CSV table of C-alpha atoms in Angstrom, one decimal:
chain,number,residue,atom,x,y,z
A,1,UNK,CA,2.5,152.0,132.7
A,2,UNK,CA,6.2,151.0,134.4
A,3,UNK,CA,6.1,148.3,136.8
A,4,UNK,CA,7.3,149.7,139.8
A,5,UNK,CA,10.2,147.5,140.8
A,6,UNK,CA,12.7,147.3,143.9
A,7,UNK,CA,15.6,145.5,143.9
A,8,UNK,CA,17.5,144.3,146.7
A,9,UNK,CA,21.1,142.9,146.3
A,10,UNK,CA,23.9,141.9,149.1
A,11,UNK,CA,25.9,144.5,148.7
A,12,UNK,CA,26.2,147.2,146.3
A,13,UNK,CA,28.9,145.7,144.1
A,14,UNK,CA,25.4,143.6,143.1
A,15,UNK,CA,24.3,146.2,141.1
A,16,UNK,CA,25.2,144.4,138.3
A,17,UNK,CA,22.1,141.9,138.6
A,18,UNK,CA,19.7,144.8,138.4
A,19,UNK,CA,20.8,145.6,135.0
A,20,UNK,CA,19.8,141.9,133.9
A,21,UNK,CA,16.4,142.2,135.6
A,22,UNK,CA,15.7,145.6,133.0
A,23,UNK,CA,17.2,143.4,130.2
A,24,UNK,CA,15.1,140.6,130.7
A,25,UNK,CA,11.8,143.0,131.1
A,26,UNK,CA,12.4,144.3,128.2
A,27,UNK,CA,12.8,141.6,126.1
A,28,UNK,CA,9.8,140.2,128.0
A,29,UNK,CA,7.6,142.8,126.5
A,30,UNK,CA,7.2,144.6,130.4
A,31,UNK,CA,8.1,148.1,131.3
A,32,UNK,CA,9.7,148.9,134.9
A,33,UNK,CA,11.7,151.4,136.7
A,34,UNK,CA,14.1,149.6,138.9
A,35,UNK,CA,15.0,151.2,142.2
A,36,UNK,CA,18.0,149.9,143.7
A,37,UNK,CA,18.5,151.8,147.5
A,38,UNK,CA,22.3,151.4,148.3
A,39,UNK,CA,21.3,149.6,151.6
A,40,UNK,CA,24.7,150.4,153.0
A,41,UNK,CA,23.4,153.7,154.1
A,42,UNK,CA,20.5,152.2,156.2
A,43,UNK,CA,21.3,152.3,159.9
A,44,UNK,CA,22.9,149.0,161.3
A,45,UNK,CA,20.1,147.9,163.2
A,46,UNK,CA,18.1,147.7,160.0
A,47,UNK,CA,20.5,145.8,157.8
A,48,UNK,CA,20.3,142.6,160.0
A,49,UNK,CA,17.3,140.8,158.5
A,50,UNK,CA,15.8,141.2,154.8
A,51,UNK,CA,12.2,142.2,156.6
A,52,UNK,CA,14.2,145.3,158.5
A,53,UNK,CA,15.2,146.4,155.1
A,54,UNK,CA,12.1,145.8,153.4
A,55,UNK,CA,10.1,147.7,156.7
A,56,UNK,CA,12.8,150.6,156.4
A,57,UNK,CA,12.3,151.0,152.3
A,58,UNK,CA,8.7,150.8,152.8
A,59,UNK,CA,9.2,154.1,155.5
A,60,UNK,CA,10.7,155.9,153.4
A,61,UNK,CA,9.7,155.2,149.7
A,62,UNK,CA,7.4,153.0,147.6
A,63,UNK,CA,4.8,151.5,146.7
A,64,UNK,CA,6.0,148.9,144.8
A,65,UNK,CA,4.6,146.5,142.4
A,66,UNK,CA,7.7,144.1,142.7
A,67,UNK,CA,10.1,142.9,144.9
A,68,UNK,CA,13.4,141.1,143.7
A,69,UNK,CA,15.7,139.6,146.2
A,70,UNK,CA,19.3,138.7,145.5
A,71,UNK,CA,20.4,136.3,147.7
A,72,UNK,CA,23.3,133.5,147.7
A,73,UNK,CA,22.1,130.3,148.2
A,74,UNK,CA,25.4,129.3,149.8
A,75,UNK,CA,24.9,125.9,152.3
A,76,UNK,CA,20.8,126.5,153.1
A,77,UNK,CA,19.9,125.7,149.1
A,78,UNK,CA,17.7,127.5,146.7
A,79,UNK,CA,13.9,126.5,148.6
A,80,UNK,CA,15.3,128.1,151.9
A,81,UNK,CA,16.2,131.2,150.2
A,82,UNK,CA,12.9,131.4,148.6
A,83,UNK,CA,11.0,130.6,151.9
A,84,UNK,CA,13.3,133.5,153.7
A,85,UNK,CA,11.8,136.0,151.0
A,86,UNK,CA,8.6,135.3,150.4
A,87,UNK,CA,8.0,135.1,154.0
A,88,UNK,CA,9.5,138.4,154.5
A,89,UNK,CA,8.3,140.3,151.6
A,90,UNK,CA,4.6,138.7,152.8
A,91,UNK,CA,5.1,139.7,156.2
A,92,UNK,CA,6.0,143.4,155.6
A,93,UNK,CA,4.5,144.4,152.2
A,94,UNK,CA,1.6,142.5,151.7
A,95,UNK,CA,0.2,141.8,148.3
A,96,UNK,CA,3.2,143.2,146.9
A,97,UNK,CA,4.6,140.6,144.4
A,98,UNK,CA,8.3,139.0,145.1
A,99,UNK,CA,11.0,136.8,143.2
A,100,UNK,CA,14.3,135.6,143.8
A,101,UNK,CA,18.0,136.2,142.4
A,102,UNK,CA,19.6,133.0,143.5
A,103,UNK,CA,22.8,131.8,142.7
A,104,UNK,CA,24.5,128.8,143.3
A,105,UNK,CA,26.1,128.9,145.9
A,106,UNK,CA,27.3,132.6,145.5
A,107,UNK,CA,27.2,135.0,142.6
A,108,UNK,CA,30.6,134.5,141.7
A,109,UNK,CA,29.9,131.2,140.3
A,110,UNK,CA,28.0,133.0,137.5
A,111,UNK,CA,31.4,135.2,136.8
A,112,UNK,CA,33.8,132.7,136.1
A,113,UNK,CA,32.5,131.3,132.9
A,114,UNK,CA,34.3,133.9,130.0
A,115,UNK,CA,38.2,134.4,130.0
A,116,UNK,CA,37.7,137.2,127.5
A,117,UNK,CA,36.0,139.5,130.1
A,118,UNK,CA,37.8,138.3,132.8
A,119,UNK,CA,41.0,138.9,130.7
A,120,UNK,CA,39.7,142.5,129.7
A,121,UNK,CA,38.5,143.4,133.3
A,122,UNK,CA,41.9,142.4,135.1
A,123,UNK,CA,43.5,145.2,133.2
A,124,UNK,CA,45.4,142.1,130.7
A,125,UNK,CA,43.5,141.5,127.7
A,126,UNK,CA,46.4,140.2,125.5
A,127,UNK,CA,47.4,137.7,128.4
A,128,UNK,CA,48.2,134.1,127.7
A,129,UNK,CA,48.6,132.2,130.4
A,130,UNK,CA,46.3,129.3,130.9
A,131,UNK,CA,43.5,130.3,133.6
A,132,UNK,CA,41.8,126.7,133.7
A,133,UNK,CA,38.0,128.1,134.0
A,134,UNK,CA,35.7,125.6,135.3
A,135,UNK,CA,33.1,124.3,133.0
A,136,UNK,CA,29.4,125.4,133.3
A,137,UNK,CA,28.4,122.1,134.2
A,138,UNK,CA,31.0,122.3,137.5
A,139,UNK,CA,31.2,125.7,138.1
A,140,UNK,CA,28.2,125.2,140.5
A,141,UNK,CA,29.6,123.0,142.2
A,142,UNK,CA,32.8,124.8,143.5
A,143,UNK,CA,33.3,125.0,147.4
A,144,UNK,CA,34.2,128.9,147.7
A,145,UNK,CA,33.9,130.6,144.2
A,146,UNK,CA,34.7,133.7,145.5
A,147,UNK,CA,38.4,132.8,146.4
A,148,UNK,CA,38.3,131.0,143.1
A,149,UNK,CA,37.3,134.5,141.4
A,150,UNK,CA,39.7,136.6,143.2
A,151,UNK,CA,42.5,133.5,141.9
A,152,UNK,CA,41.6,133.8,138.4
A,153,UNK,CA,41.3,137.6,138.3
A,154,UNK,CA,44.6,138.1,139.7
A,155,UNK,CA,46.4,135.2,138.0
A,156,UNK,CA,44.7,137.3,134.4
A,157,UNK,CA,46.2,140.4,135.7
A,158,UNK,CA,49.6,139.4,134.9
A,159,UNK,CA,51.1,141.3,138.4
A,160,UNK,CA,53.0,140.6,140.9
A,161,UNK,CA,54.5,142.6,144.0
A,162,UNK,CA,53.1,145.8,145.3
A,163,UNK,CA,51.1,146.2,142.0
A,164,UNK,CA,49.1,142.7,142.8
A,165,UNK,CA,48.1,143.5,146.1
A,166,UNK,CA,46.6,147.1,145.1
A,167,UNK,CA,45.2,145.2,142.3
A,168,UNK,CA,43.3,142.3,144.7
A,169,UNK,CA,42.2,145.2,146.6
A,170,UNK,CA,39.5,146.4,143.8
A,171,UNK,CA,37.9,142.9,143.9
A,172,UNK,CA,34.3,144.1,144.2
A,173,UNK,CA,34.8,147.1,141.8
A,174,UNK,CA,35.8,143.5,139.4
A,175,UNK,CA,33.2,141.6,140.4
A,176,UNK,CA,30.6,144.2,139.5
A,177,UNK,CA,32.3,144.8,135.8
A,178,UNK,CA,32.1,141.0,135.1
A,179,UNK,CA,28.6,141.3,136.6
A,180,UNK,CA,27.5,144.1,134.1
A,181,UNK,CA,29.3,142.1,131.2
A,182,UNK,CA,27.9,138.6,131.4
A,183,UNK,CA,26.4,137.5,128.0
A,184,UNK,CA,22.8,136.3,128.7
A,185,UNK,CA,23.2,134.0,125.2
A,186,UNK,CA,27.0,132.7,126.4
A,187,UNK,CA,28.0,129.7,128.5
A,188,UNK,CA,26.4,130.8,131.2
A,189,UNK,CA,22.7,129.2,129.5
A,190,UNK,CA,24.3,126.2,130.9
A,191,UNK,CA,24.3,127.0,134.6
A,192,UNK,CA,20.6,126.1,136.2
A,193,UNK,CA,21.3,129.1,138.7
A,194,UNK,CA,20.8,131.4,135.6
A,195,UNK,CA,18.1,129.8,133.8
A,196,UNK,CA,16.3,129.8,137.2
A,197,UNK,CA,17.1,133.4,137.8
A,198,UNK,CA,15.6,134.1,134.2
A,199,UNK,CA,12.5,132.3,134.9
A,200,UNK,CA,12.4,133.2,138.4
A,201,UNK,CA,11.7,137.1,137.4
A,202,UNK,CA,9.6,136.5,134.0
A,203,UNK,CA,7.3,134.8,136.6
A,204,UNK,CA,7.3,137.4,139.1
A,205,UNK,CA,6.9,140.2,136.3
A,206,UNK,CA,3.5,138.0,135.2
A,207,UNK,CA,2.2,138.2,138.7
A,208,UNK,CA,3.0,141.8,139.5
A,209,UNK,CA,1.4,142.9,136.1
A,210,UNK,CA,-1.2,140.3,136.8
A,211,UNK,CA,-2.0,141.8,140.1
A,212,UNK,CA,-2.2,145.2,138.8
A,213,UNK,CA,-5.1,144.2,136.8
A,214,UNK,CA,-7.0,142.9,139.5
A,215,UNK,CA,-6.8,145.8,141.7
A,216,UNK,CA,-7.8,148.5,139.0
């Protein structure tokens, strides 16, 4: 039986995490089918908070066996994250089981780790010039990774001009291809973000299957 599993991410250009939550199922021995609502379509007065997302969903579709959350940690830290969805998950679909996607401090951190796929997604894969990635054991640590990204990606690109700021323009298209492409067994095993995320939903897929036993 498929573990019925909704996945909500900050935007749609998240998408990308979804497809690592089905890899690691699988290789976790668990079956699910993922639904992953482009929340962009939801009125604006139910975008504000995660439980007037999770209230909408549940008026329109469902049940669900699990809930997964991607949220930056940015300045509030990974414990205030978890707090924000557990209690929200709690409040609106009770006994429904939850777990976090929490980078640190935003999901660009995780991107900037492997000049090849940068490289390949800014449209330059034979470029040489010297992108000076960060190092797993830093890249945590940078202030605004996002700007750092957007740096990187266009310095890869090799353009200039007209051609460069079209090309900036397609940012989150980029950030979802490097998303997509990140190599669970690469560098990134190095960043505690990742290992946490990879934990985070094994453990929630043990208490959703878990709880499905207990209600049959």
């Amino acid at each position: 039986m498929n573990l019925r599993v909704l996945f909500l991410g900050e935007g749609t250009s998240d998408s990308g995490i979804a497809t690592h939550v089905r890899r690691i199922a699988i290789e976790n021995g668990f079956r699910v089918a993922i639904t992953d609502p482009l929340m962009e379509r939801l009125p604006p007065s139910r975008q504000k908070t995660l439980a007037s997302k999770l209230e909408m969903i549940k008026e329109i579709g469902g049940p669900y066996e699990l809930v997964i959350v991607h949220r930056d940690a940015d300045r509030d830290g990974r414990e205030a994250r978890l707090r924000e969805i557990r209690l929200a998950v709690e409040g609106v679909m009770p006994g429904v089981s939850y777990a976090g996607a929490i980078p640190i401090r935003m999901t660009e951190a995780w991107l900037m780790l492997d000049e090849r796929d940068i490289r390949q997604v800014a449209g330059n894969p034979n470029g040489r010039m010297n992108l000076n990635l960060p190092k797993p054991s830093s890249v945590e640590s940078i202030p605004d990774p996002k700007a750092m990204l957007a740096e990187k990606l266009a310095l890869a690109s090799g353009l200039s001009g007209r051609r460069l700021d079209r090309f900036k323009q397609r940012f989150s298209e980029h950030r979802r291809q490097l998303l997509d492409r990140i190599d669970p067994e690469g560098l990134i095993c190095n960043v505690p973000s990742w290992n946490d995320f990879n934990a985070d939903i094994i453990a929630g897929l043990r208490r959703a299957v878990s709880r499905m036993g207990e209600n049959r």
